């Protein structure tokens, strides 16, 4: 996947063209975009054949409005309905950057600080005052440095609070208080931490994280396809020619395993499925939406300035995206400089075990890439 995005970064026809030249020659720009779409689709089709995958979507999007996007494959293994670029896809843990932005809005408003502690935010949680978790800060949660474990007993909590995600996230905090915090926390990727950040948003805003993200992110960016949980709906799940794309799990039969043992390439088979993590994990990784609409969010991080129109100041933006603790994770992103970039990029991946995605925000090219 990363090699494919490297292709997008380096090889699209208009990747190094200046925006004013394209603006002066609109027909040429249209041809460039069309050709780029075809090139992306060709590469996707080759990747599908080589790796025996059901379907793929990919695109490169520029701050100035240029883009190339394509899709290849089928929406459901065994069907003949092709995927299209406008299908909704599941972005998994790439949702974390969205939760980070909601936190940045609160900090800009002055109702929260990067060094606010859990005890300051939740003074009435039983046992928190006497727990080592009381000193955990917002910034430690944003950078996976709180010591919180990767996951809680999600299914047990979700079963108890089946129809109330806010109560489930509150229960997650209460569950955490009863566990032992490491004396010297190091980096530990934590869905629990971002679920708690979602609950912090709820505590301060006075409404669910789901309502807040719709009002303060999805609606301003016109991300009309955005939703939570599995793509599609239960009523149309058994349609032989589906109206939406499915997630898939790999099914290996005995003959395929034997083939692998003798050095032959196993022929893969897939099981289409619509499963997801419990909904109380929404702030950590359960958003789905169209690739082009997702790019509107990722492009916020490919510019040189903070998205002040979304209520985030430049000072807060810079702090949100600055890794501390000698690490490279901050605000829902990994900051790294790949070989093909002139400076640091921001990247993240995500999966709910039936989908996989990867995205880069590339400030030195003023673009983002998604696959």
mmCIF file of C-alpha atoms in Angstrom:
data_model
loop_
_atom_site.group_PDB
_atom_site.id
_atom_site.type_symbol
_atom_site.label_atom_id
_atom_site.label_comp_id
_atom_site.label_asym_id
_atom_site.label_seq_id
_atom_site.Cartn_x
_atom_site.Cartn_y
_atom_site.Cartn_z
ATOM 1 C CA UNK A 1 0.000 0.000 0.000
ATOM 2 C CA UNK A 2 2.797 2.433 0.826
ATOM 3 C CA UNK A 3 4.523 1.665 -2.480
ATOM 4 C CA UNK A 4 1.277 2.435 -4.247
ATOM 5 C CA UNK A 5 1.007 5.816 -2.502
ATOM 6 C CA UNK A 6 4.623 6.487 -3.408
ATOM 7 C CA UNK A 7 3.557 6.005 -7.032
ATOM 8 C CA UNK A 8 0.771 8.528 -6.523
ATOM 9 C CA UNK A 9 3.191 10.993 -5.002
ATOM 10 C CA UNK A 10 5.865 10.767 -7.675
ATOM 11 C CA UNK A 11 4.337 9.616 -10.948
ATOM 12 C CA UNK A 12 1.039 11.338 -11.679
ATOM 13 C CA UNK A 13 1.328 13.572 -14.768
ATOM 14 C CA UNK A 14 0.533 16.814 -12.984
ATOM 15 C CA UNK A 15 2.302 16.118 -9.707
ATOM 16 C CA UNK A 16 4.956 18.805 -10.224
ATOM 17 C CA UNK A 17 2.959 21.267 -12.311
ATOM 18 C CA UNK A 18 2.432 24.710 -10.829
ATOM 19 C CA UNK A 19 -1.189 25.564 -10.112
ATOM 20 C CA UNK A 20 -1.088 28.832 -12.075
ATOM 21 C CA UNK A 21 -0.022 27.030 -15.259
ATOM 22 C CA UNK A 22 -2.901 24.592 -14.990
ATOM 23 C CA UNK A 23 -5.318 27.409 -14.199
ATOM 24 C CA UNK A 24 -4.266 29.166 -17.419
ATOM 25 C CA UNK A 25 -4.980 26.079 -19.502
ATOM 26 C CA UNK A 26 -8.187 24.486 -18.269
ATOM 27 C CA UNK A 27 -8.536 21.949 -21.128
ATOM 28 C CA UNK A 28 -5.006 20.671 -20.495
ATOM 29 C CA UNK A 29 -5.774 20.379 -16.800
ATOM 30 C CA UNK A 30 -8.886 18.339 -17.540
ATOM 31 C CA UNK A 31 -6.915 15.991 -19.766
ATOM 32 C CA UNK A 32 -4.222 15.628 -17.106
ATOM 33 C CA UNK A 33 -6.763 14.690 -14.460
ATOM 34 C CA UNK A 34 -8.503 12.215 -16.764
ATOM 35 C CA UNK A 35 -5.199 10.591 -17.712
ATOM 36 C CA UNK A 36 -4.228 10.440 -14.060
ATOM 37 C CA UNK A 37 -7.474 8.699 -13.155
ATOM 38 C CA UNK A 38 -6.754 6.099 -15.838
ATOM 39 C CA UNK A 39 -3.216 5.557 -14.548
ATOM 40 C CA UNK A 40 -4.427 5.103 -10.983
ATOM 41 C CA UNK A 41 -7.061 2.612 -12.155
ATOM 42 C CA UNK A 42 -4.474 0.654 -14.179
ATOM 43 C CA UNK A 43 -2.201 0.325 -11.168
ATOM 44 C CA UNK A 44 -5.118 -0.685 -8.958
ATOM 45 C CA UNK A 45 -6.170 -3.394 -11.390
ATOM 46 C CA UNK A 46 -2.634 -4.801 -11.498
ATOM 47 C CA UNK A 47 -2.466 -4.762 -7.700
ATOM 48 C CA UNK A 48 -5.798 -6.562 -7.433
ATOM 49 C CA UNK A 49 -4.630 -9.302 -9.786
ATOM 50 C CA UNK A 50 -1.218 -9.703 -8.151
ATOM 51 C CA UNK A 51 -2.487 -9.799 -4.575
ATOM 52 C CA UNK A 52 -5.906 -11.388 -5.249
ATOM 53 C CA UNK A 53 -7.884 -8.613 -3.561
ATOM 54 C CA UNK A 54 -11.641 -7.920 -3.809
ATOM 55 C CA UNK A 55 -11.409 -4.159 -4.427
ATOM 56 C CA UNK A 56 -9.357 -0.998 -3.970
ATOM 57 C CA UNK A 57 -9.882 2.771 -4.002
ATOM 58 C CA UNK A 58 -7.152 5.404 -4.249
ATOM 59 C CA UNK A 59 -6.696 9.073 -4.942
ATOM 60 C CA UNK A 60 -4.359 12.040 -4.802
ATOM 61 C CA UNK A 61 -5.861 15.419 -3.914
ATOM 62 C CA UNK A 62 -4.322 18.891 -3.983
ATOM 63 C CA UNK A 63 -5.120 21.929 -1.870
ATOM 64 C CA UNK A 64 -5.758 23.888 -5.085
ATOM 65 C CA UNK A 65 -8.534 21.484 -6.144
ATOM 66 C CA UNK A 66 -6.751 19.159 -8.562
ATOM 67 C CA UNK A 67 -7.267 15.458 -8.004
ATOM 68 C CA UNK A 68 -6.950 11.983 -9.436
ATOM 69 C CA UNK A 69 -9.130 9.202 -8.047
ATOM 70 C CA UNK A 70 -10.088 5.719 -9.185
ATOM 71 C CA UNK A 71 -11.429 2.394 -7.983
ATOM 72 C CA UNK A 72 -11.133 -1.186 -9.204
ATOM 73 C CA UNK A 73 -12.527 -4.570 -8.276
ATOM 74 C CA UNK A 74 -15.910 -5.641 -6.936
ATOM 75 C CA UNK A 75 -18.037 -4.514 -4.026
ATOM 76 C CA UNK A 76 -18.577 -8.038 -2.781
ATOM 77 C CA UNK A 77 -16.589 -11.208 -3.373
ATOM 78 C CA UNK A 78 -18.579 -13.397 -5.725
ATOM 79 C CA UNK A 79 -20.667 -10.563 -7.153
ATOM 80 C CA UNK A 80 -20.205 -8.816 -10.490
ATOM 81 C CA UNK A 81 -21.000 -5.326 -9.207
ATOM 82 C CA UNK A 82 -17.880 -3.169 -9.637
ATOM 83 C CA UNK A 83 -16.703 -0.714 -7.027
ATOM 84 C CA UNK A 84 -16.901 2.971 -7.925
ATOM 85 C CA UNK A 85 -14.855 5.909 -6.692
ATOM 86 C CA UNK A 86 -17.865 7.302 -4.813
ATOM 87 C CA UNK A 87 -18.360 4.195 -2.653
ATOM 88 C CA UNK A 88 -18.143 4.703 1.096
ATOM 89 C CA UNK A 89 -15.089 3.057 2.671
ATOM 90 C CA UNK A 90 -14.210 2.302 6.296
ATOM 91 C CA UNK A 91 -11.260 4.330 7.621
ATOM 92 C CA UNK A 92 -10.699 2.638 10.987
ATOM 93 C CA UNK A 93 -8.129 4.348 13.195
ATOM 94 C CA UNK A 94 -7.728 7.258 10.784
ATOM 95 C CA UNK A 95 -10.755 8.488 12.752
ATOM 96 C CA UNK A 96 -8.340 9.372 15.565
ATOM 97 C CA UNK A 97 -7.162 12.508 13.746
ATOM 98 C CA UNK A 98 -10.788 13.675 13.633
ATOM 99 C CA UNK A 99 -11.120 13.267 17.394
ATOM 100 C CA UNK A 100 -7.843 15.164 17.738
ATOM 101 C CA UNK A 101 -9.274 18.078 15.778
ATOM 102 C CA UNK A 102 -12.359 18.213 18.018
ATOM 103 C CA UNK A 103 -10.035 18.420 21.024
ATOM 104 C CA UNK A 104 -8.049 21.216 19.337
ATOM 105 C CA UNK A 105 -11.275 23.191 18.909
ATOM 106 C CA UNK A 106 -11.943 22.958 22.654
ATOM 107 C CA UNK A 107 -8.407 24.073 23.483
ATOM 108 C CA UNK A 108 -8.673 27.038 21.117
ATOM 109 C CA UNK A 109 -11.908 28.067 22.818
ATOM 110 C CA UNK A 110 -10.220 27.952 26.208
ATOM 111 C CA UNK A 111 -12.455 25.268 27.713
ATOM 112 C CA UNK A 112 -9.604 22.724 27.758
ATOM 113 C CA UNK A 113 -5.801 22.708 27.849
ATOM 114 C CA UNK A 114 -3.194 20.310 26.553
ATOM 115 C CA UNK A 115 -2.050 19.825 30.146
ATOM 116 C CA UNK A 116 -5.557 19.421 31.599
ATOM 117 C CA UNK A 117 -5.662 16.251 33.705
ATOM 118 C CA UNK A 118 -8.312 13.574 33.900
ATOM 119 C CA UNK A 119 -9.007 14.555 37.496
ATOM 120 C CA UNK A 120 -9.555 18.184 36.526
ATOM 121 C CA UNK A 121 -11.967 17.145 33.783
ATOM 122 C CA UNK A 122 -13.732 14.353 35.697
ATOM 123 C CA UNK A 123 -13.542 15.293 39.398
ATOM 124 C CA UNK A 124 -16.514 13.101 40.327
ATOM 125 C CA UNK A 125 -15.384 9.762 38.928
ATOM 126 C CA UNK A 126 -15.177 7.326 41.827
ATOM 127 C CA UNK A 127 -11.621 6.399 42.724
ATOM 128 C CA UNK A 128 -9.933 8.687 40.200
ATOM 129 C CA UNK A 129 -8.574 11.120 42.792
ATOM 130 C CA UNK A 130 -6.660 8.311 44.505
ATOM 131 C CA UNK A 131 -5.467 6.738 41.256
ATOM 132 C CA UNK A 132 -2.263 7.293 39.283
ATOM 133 C CA UNK A 133 -4.531 7.850 36.267
ATOM 134 C CA UNK A 134 -5.664 11.158 37.797
ATOM 135 C CA UNK A 135 -2.532 12.901 36.504
ATOM 136 C CA UNK A 136 -2.909 11.787 32.872
ATOM 137 C CA UNK A 137 -3.020 14.817 30.577
ATOM 138 C CA UNK A 138 -4.885 15.485 27.362
ATOM 139 C CA UNK A 139 -1.596 15.690 25.464
ATOM 140 C CA UNK A 140 -0.480 12.315 26.800
ATOM 141 C CA UNK A 141 -3.710 10.807 25.497
ATOM 142 C CA UNK A 142 -3.239 12.514 22.116
ATOM 143 C CA UNK A 143 0.271 11.065 21.814
ATOM 144 C CA UNK A 144 -0.381 7.577 23.256
ATOM 145 C CA UNK A 145 1.840 8.328 26.245
ATOM 146 C CA UNK A 146 -0.663 7.938 29.092
ATOM 147 C CA UNK A 147 0.034 4.279 29.770
ATOM 148 C CA UNK A 148 -3.536 3.340 28.843
ATOM 149 C CA UNK A 149 -3.731 -0.155 27.309
ATOM 150 C CA UNK A 150 -4.547 -0.765 23.678
ATOM 151 C CA UNK A 151 -8.065 -1.990 24.440
ATOM 152 C CA UNK A 152 -10.569 -2.404 27.252
ATOM 153 C CA UNK A 153 -13.089 -5.196 27.698
ATOM 154 C CA UNK A 154 -15.116 -3.552 24.932
ATOM 155 C CA UNK A 155 -17.698 -6.266 24.423
ATOM 156 C CA UNK A 156 -18.528 -6.487 28.114
ATOM 157 C CA UNK A 157 -18.891 -2.719 28.446
ATOM 158 C CA UNK A 158 -20.866 -2.464 25.199
ATOM 159 C CA UNK A 159 -23.265 -5.191 26.313
ATOM 160 C CA UNK A 160 -23.951 -3.327 29.553
ATOM 161 C CA UNK A 161 -24.473 0.014 27.775
ATOM 162 C CA UNK A 162 -25.830 -1.199 24.455
ATOM 163 C CA UNK A 163 -27.854 1.911 23.635
ATOM 164 C CA UNK A 164 -25.739 4.609 25.270
ATOM 165 C CA UNK A 165 -22.258 5.220 23.849
ATOM 166 C CA UNK A 166 -21.603 8.101 26.252
ATOM 167 C CA UNK A 167 -22.306 5.890 29.252
ATOM 168 C CA UNK A 168 -20.077 3.229 27.720
ATOM 169 C CA UNK A 169 -17.195 5.650 27.388
ATOM 170 C CA UNK A 170 -17.750 6.808 30.975
ATOM 171 C CA UNK A 171 -17.642 3.145 32.020
ATOM 172 C CA UNK A 172 -14.376 2.783 30.112
ATOM 173 C CA UNK A 173 -12.854 5.521 32.277
ATOM 174 C CA UNK A 174 -14.196 3.832 35.410
ATOM 175 C CA UNK A 175 -12.727 0.537 34.198
ATOM 176 C CA UNK A 176 -9.345 2.187 33.598
ATOM 177 C CA UNK A 177 -9.249 3.649 37.118
ATOM 178 C CA UNK A 178 -9.359 0.101 38.500
ATOM 179 C CA UNK A 179 -6.281 -0.958 36.518
ATOM 180 C CA UNK A 180 -2.642 -0.267 37.332
ATOM 181 C CA UNK A 181 -0.946 2.564 35.474
ATOM 182 C CA UNK A 182 2.684 1.941 34.449
ATOM 183 C CA UNK A 183 5.120 3.904 36.610
ATOM 184 C CA UNK A 184 7.011 5.159 33.573
ATOM 185 C CA UNK A 185 4.612 5.104 30.593
ATOM 186 C CA UNK A 186 6.215 4.772 27.188
ATOM 187 C CA UNK A 187 4.532 4.881 23.790
ATOM 188 C CA UNK A 188 1.631 2.444 23.729
ATOM 189 C CA UNK A 189 -0.922 2.747 20.936
ATOM 190 C CA UNK A 190 -4.268 2.983 22.702
ATOM 191 C CA UNK A 191 -7.845 2.846 21.479
ATOM 192 C CA UNK A 192 -8.800 3.385 25.111
ATOM 193 C CA UNK A 193 -6.996 6.728 25.139
ATOM 194 C CA UNK A 194 -8.895 8.072 22.139
ATOM 195 C CA UNK A 195 -12.208 6.759 23.461
ATOM 196 C CA UNK A 196 -11.469 8.839 26.583
ATOM 197 C CA UNK A 197 -10.649 11.870 24.411
ATOM 198 C CA UNK A 198 -14.060 11.391 22.819
ATOM 199 C CA UNK A 199 -15.609 11.350 26.280
ATOM 200 C CA UNK A 200 -13.725 14.532 27.191
ATOM 201 C CA UNK A 201 -15.337 16.171 24.155
ATOM 202 C CA UNK A 202 -18.725 14.944 25.411
ATOM 203 C CA UNK A 203 -18.130 16.190 28.945
ATOM 204 C CA UNK A 204 -17.299 19.708 27.796
ATOM 205 C CA UNK A 205 -19.755 20.001 24.898
ATOM 206 C CA UNK A 206 -22.640 18.437 26.793
ATOM 207 C CA UNK A 207 -23.642 16.135 23.933
ATOM 208 C CA UNK A 208 -22.424 12.929 22.340
ATOM 209 C CA UNK A 209 -19.164 12.751 20.390
ATOM 210 C CA UNK A 210 -21.260 11.575 17.436
ATOM 211 C CA UNK A 211 -23.393 14.727 17.539
ATOM 212 C CA UNK A 212 -20.348 16.969 18.000
ATOM 213 C CA UNK A 213 -18.366 15.552 15.085
ATOM 214 C CA UNK A 214 -21.356 15.896 12.761
ATOM 215 C CA UNK A 215 -21.938 19.485 13.788
ATOM 216 C CA UNK A 216 -18.336 20.689 13.994
ATOM 217 C CA UNK A 217 -16.578 18.640 11.318
ATOM 218 C CA UNK A 218 -18.781 16.663 8.936
ATOM 219 C CA UNK A 219 -21.244 19.484 8.209
ATOM 220 C CA UNK A 220 -18.681 22.320 7.744
ATOM 221 C CA UNK A 221 -16.615 20.146 5.378
ATOM 222 C CA UNK A 222 -19.725 18.838 3.594
ATOM 223 C CA UNK A 223 -18.811 15.236 4.379
ATOM 224 C CA UNK A 224 -22.365 14.092 3.705
ATOM 225 C CA UNK A 225 -21.500 10.397 3.311
ATOM 226 C CA UNK A 226 -19.852 10.160 6.745
ATOM 227 C CA UNK A 227 -21.299 7.680 9.214
ATOM 228 C CA UNK A 228 -20.272 5.222 11.897
ATOM 229 C CA UNK A 229 -19.776 1.478 11.899
ATOM 230 C CA UNK A 230 -20.095 -0.977 8.998
ATOM 231 C CA UNK A 231 -20.611 0.420 5.499
ATOM 232 C CA UNK A 232 -24.106 -0.152 4.099
ATOM 233 C CA UNK A 233 -27.266 -1.289 5.832
ATOM 234 C CA UNK A 234 -28.817 -4.498 7.086
ATOM 235 C CA UNK A 235 -31.808 -4.382 4.714
ATOM 236 C CA UNK A 236 -29.656 -4.580 1.586
ATOM 237 C CA UNK A 237 -26.937 -6.856 2.967
ATOM 238 C CA UNK A 238 -28.137 -9.970 1.100
ATOM 239 C CA UNK A 239 -28.653 -8.255 -2.247
ATOM 240 C CA UNK A 240 -26.671 -10.315 -4.829
ATOM 241 C CA UNK A 241 -25.691 -7.068 -6.587
ATOM 242 C CA UNK A 242 -24.948 -4.831 -3.585
ATOM 243 C CA UNK A 243 -25.431 -1.078 -3.518
ATOM 244 C CA UNK A 244 -22.392 -0.648 -1.247
ATOM 245 C CA UNK A 245 -18.977 -2.175 -0.695
ATOM 246 C CA UNK A 246 -18.365 -4.914 1.863
ATOM 247 C CA UNK A 247 -15.439 -5.591 4.136
ATOM 248 C CA UNK A 248 -13.812 -9.010 3.714
ATOM 249 C CA UNK A 249 -11.919 -11.634 5.638
ATOM 250 C CA UNK A 250 -9.518 -14.104 4.030
ATOM 251 C CA UNK A 251 -10.614 -17.728 3.880
ATOM 252 C CA UNK A 252 -7.842 -20.297 3.356
ATOM 253 C CA UNK A 253 -8.889 -23.886 2.658
ATOM 254 C CA UNK A 254 -6.678 -26.932 3.200
ATOM 255 C CA UNK A 255 -5.603 -27.166 -0.440
ATOM 256 C CA UNK A 256 -4.385 -23.567 -0.322
ATOM 257 C CA UNK A 257 -2.353 -24.252 2.829
ATOM 258 C CA UNK A 258 -0.777 -27.320 1.191
ATOM 259 C CA UNK A 259 0.048 -25.263 -1.903
ATOM 260 C CA UNK A 260 1.858 -22.713 0.247
ATOM 261 C CA UNK A 261 3.837 -25.450 1.984
ATOM 262 C CA UNK A 262 5.138 -26.681 -1.391
ATOM 263 C CA UNK A 263 6.045 -23.195 -2.578
ATOM 264 C CA UNK A 264 3.048 -22.600 -4.836
ATOM 265 C CA UNK A 265 1.009 -19.445 -4.604
ATOM 266 C CA UNK A 266 -2.220 -20.149 -2.768
ATOM 267 C CA UNK A 267 -5.440 -19.040 -4.403
ATOM 268 C CA UNK A 268 -7.232 -16.825 -1.908
ATOM 269 C CA UNK A 269 -10.904 -16.844 -1.155
ATOM 270 C CA UNK A 270 -12.743 -14.116 0.731
ATOM 271 C CA UNK A 271 -15.768 -13.982 2.972
ATOM 272 C CA UNK A 272 -17.763 -10.726 2.623
ATOM 273 C CA UNK A 273 -18.818 -9.427 6.010
ATOM 274 C CA UNK A 274 -20.274 -6.362 7.715
ATOM 275 C CA UNK A 275 -18.798 -6.371 11.192
ATOM 276 C CA UNK A 276 -17.234 -3.687 13.345
ATOM 277 C CA UNK A 277 -16.033 -2.875 16.829
ATOM 278 C CA UNK A 278 -18.554 -1.745 19.486
ATOM 279 C CA UNK A 279 -19.961 1.735 18.871
ATOM 280 C CA UNK A 280 -18.496 3.182 22.076
ATOM 281 C CA UNK A 281 -15.180 2.982 20.182
ATOM 282 C CA UNK A 282 -16.380 5.476 17.558
ATOM 283 C CA UNK A 283 -13.823 8.182 18.543
ATOM 284 C CA UNK A 284 -11.010 5.632 18.113
ATOM 285 C CA UNK A 285 -11.906 4.214 14.716
ATOM 286 C CA UNK A 286 -15.396 3.617 13.325
ATOM 287 C CA UNK A 287 -15.994 6.327 10.696
ATOM 288 C CA UNK A 288 -16.857 5.462 7.097
ATOM 289 C CA UNK A 289 -17.256 7.870 4.160
ATOM 290 C CA UNK A 290 -16.385 8.482 0.510
ATOM 291 C CA UNK A 291 -12.698 8.881 -0.357
ATOM 292 C CA UNK A 292 -13.164 12.302 -1.996
ATOM 293 C CA UNK A 293 -15.028 13.617 1.050
ATOM 294 C CA UNK A 294 -12.411 12.180 3.376
ATOM 295 C CA UNK A 295 -9.754 14.077 1.416
ATOM 296 C CA UNK A 296 -11.360 17.372 2.483
ATOM 297 C CA UNK A 297 -10.400 16.524 6.038
ATOM 298 C CA UNK A 298 -6.914 15.185 5.271
ATOM 299 C CA UNK A 299 -6.134 18.270 3.158
ATOM 300 C CA UNK A 300 -6.494 20.406 6.286
ATOM 301 C CA UNK A 301 -3.164 18.901 7.330
ATOM 302 C CA UNK A 302 -1.496 19.424 3.946
ATOM 303 C CA UNK A 303 -1.686 23.208 4.114
ATOM 304 C CA UNK A 304 0.670 25.630 5.792
ATOM 305 C CA UNK A 305 -1.863 27.182 8.155
ATOM 306 C CA UNK A 306 -4.329 26.053 10.783
ATOM 307 C CA UNK A 307 -8.001 25.600 9.744
ATOM 308 C CA UNK A 308 -9.129 28.722 11.572
ATOM 309 C CA UNK A 309 -12.534 28.540 9.877
ATOM 310 C CA UNK A 310 -13.060 25.315 11.836
ATOM 311 C CA UNK A 311 -12.196 27.061 15.091
ATOM 312 C CA UNK A 312 -8.566 26.035 15.590
ATOM 313 C CA UNK A 313 -5.865 28.634 16.193
ATOM 314 C CA UNK A 314 -2.418 28.393 14.624
ATOM 315 C CA UNK A 315 -0.752 28.053 18.038
ATOM 316 C CA UNK A 316 -2.985 25.164 19.059
ATOM 317 C CA UNK A 317 -2.583 23.550 15.616
ATOM 318 C CA UNK A 318 1.199 23.594 15.859
ATOM 319 C CA UNK A 319 1.123 22.046 19.330
ATOM 320 C CA UNK A 320 -1.431 19.421 18.305
ATOM 321 C CA UNK A 321 0.850 18.163 15.522
ATOM 322 C CA UNK A 322 4.165 18.412 17.370
ATOM 323 C CA UNK A 323 5.345 15.057 18.739
ATOM 324 C CA UNK A 324 6.815 15.216 22.245
ATOM 325 C CA UNK A 325 8.400 12.545 24.445
ATOM 326 C CA UNK A 326 11.058 11.801 21.777
ATOM 327 C CA UNK A 327 8.404 10.144 19.638
ATOM 328 C CA UNK A 328 6.731 10.777 16.297
ATOM 329 C CA UNK A 329 3.011 10.493 17.125
ATOM 330 C CA UNK A 330 0.800 13.510 17.777
ATOM 331 C CA UNK A 331 -2.863 14.400 17.478
ATOM 332 C CA UNK A 332 -3.895 11.270 15.591
ATOM 333 C CA UNK A 333 -0.971 11.303 13.125
ATOM 334 C CA UNK A 334 2.513 9.864 12.710
ATOM 335 C CA UNK A 335 5.023 12.543 11.658
ATOM 336 C CA UNK A 336 7.775 11.068 9.497
ATOM 337 C CA UNK A 337 9.884 11.960 6.472
ATOM 338 C CA UNK A 338 9.741 9.255 3.795
ATOM 339 C CA UNK A 339 12.422 9.110 1.106
ATOM 340 C CA UNK A 340 10.137 10.603 -1.526
ATOM 341 C CA UNK A 341 9.251 13.749 0.475
ATOM 342 C CA UNK A 342 11.297 16.883 1.090
ATOM 343 C CA UNK A 343 10.085 17.250 4.671
ATOM 344 C CA UNK A 344 7.908 15.544 7.272
ATOM 345 C CA UNK A 345 4.599 14.074 6.180
ATOM 346 C CA UNK A 346 1.686 13.072 8.385
ATOM 347 C CA UNK A 347 0.379 9.553 7.880
ATOM 348 C CA UNK A 348 -1.931 7.055 9.513
ATOM 349 C CA UNK A 349 -3.490 3.726 8.728
ATOM 350 C CA UNK A 350 -6.615 2.024 9.954
ATOM 351 C CA UNK A 351 -8.415 -1.302 9.983
ATOM 352 C CA UNK A 352 -11.408 -2.945 11.607
ATOM 353 C CA UNK A 353 -9.975 -6.314 10.408
ATOM 354 C CA UNK A 354 -12.181 -6.369 7.277
ATOM 355 C CA UNK A 355 -10.982 -3.087 5.714
ATOM 356 C CA UNK A 356 -7.531 -1.528 5.493
ATOM 357 C CA UNK A 357 -6.686 2.071 4.633
ATOM 358 C CA UNK A 358 -3.650 4.335 4.527
ATOM 359 C CA UNK A 359 -3.430 8.103 4.079
ATOM 360 C CA UNK A 360 -0.671 10.708 3.830
ATOM 361 C CA UNK A 361 -0.829 14.485 4.184
ATOM 362 C CA UNK A 362 2.155 15.948 2.298
ATOM 363 C CA UNK A 363 2.696 19.637 3.109
ATOM 364 C CA UNK A 364 5.655 20.138 0.752
ATOM 365 C CA UNK A 365 3.448 19.068 -2.184
ATOM 366 C CA UNK A 366 0.293 20.683 -0.751
ATOM 367 C CA UNK A 367 -1.566 17.420 -1.281
ATOM 368 C CA UNK A 368 -2.821 14.279 0.346
ATOM 369 C CA UNK A 369 -2.965 10.662 -0.802
ATOM 370 C CA UNK A 370 -5.475 8.013 0.211
ATOM 371 C CA UNK A 371 -5.733 4.281 -0.532
#
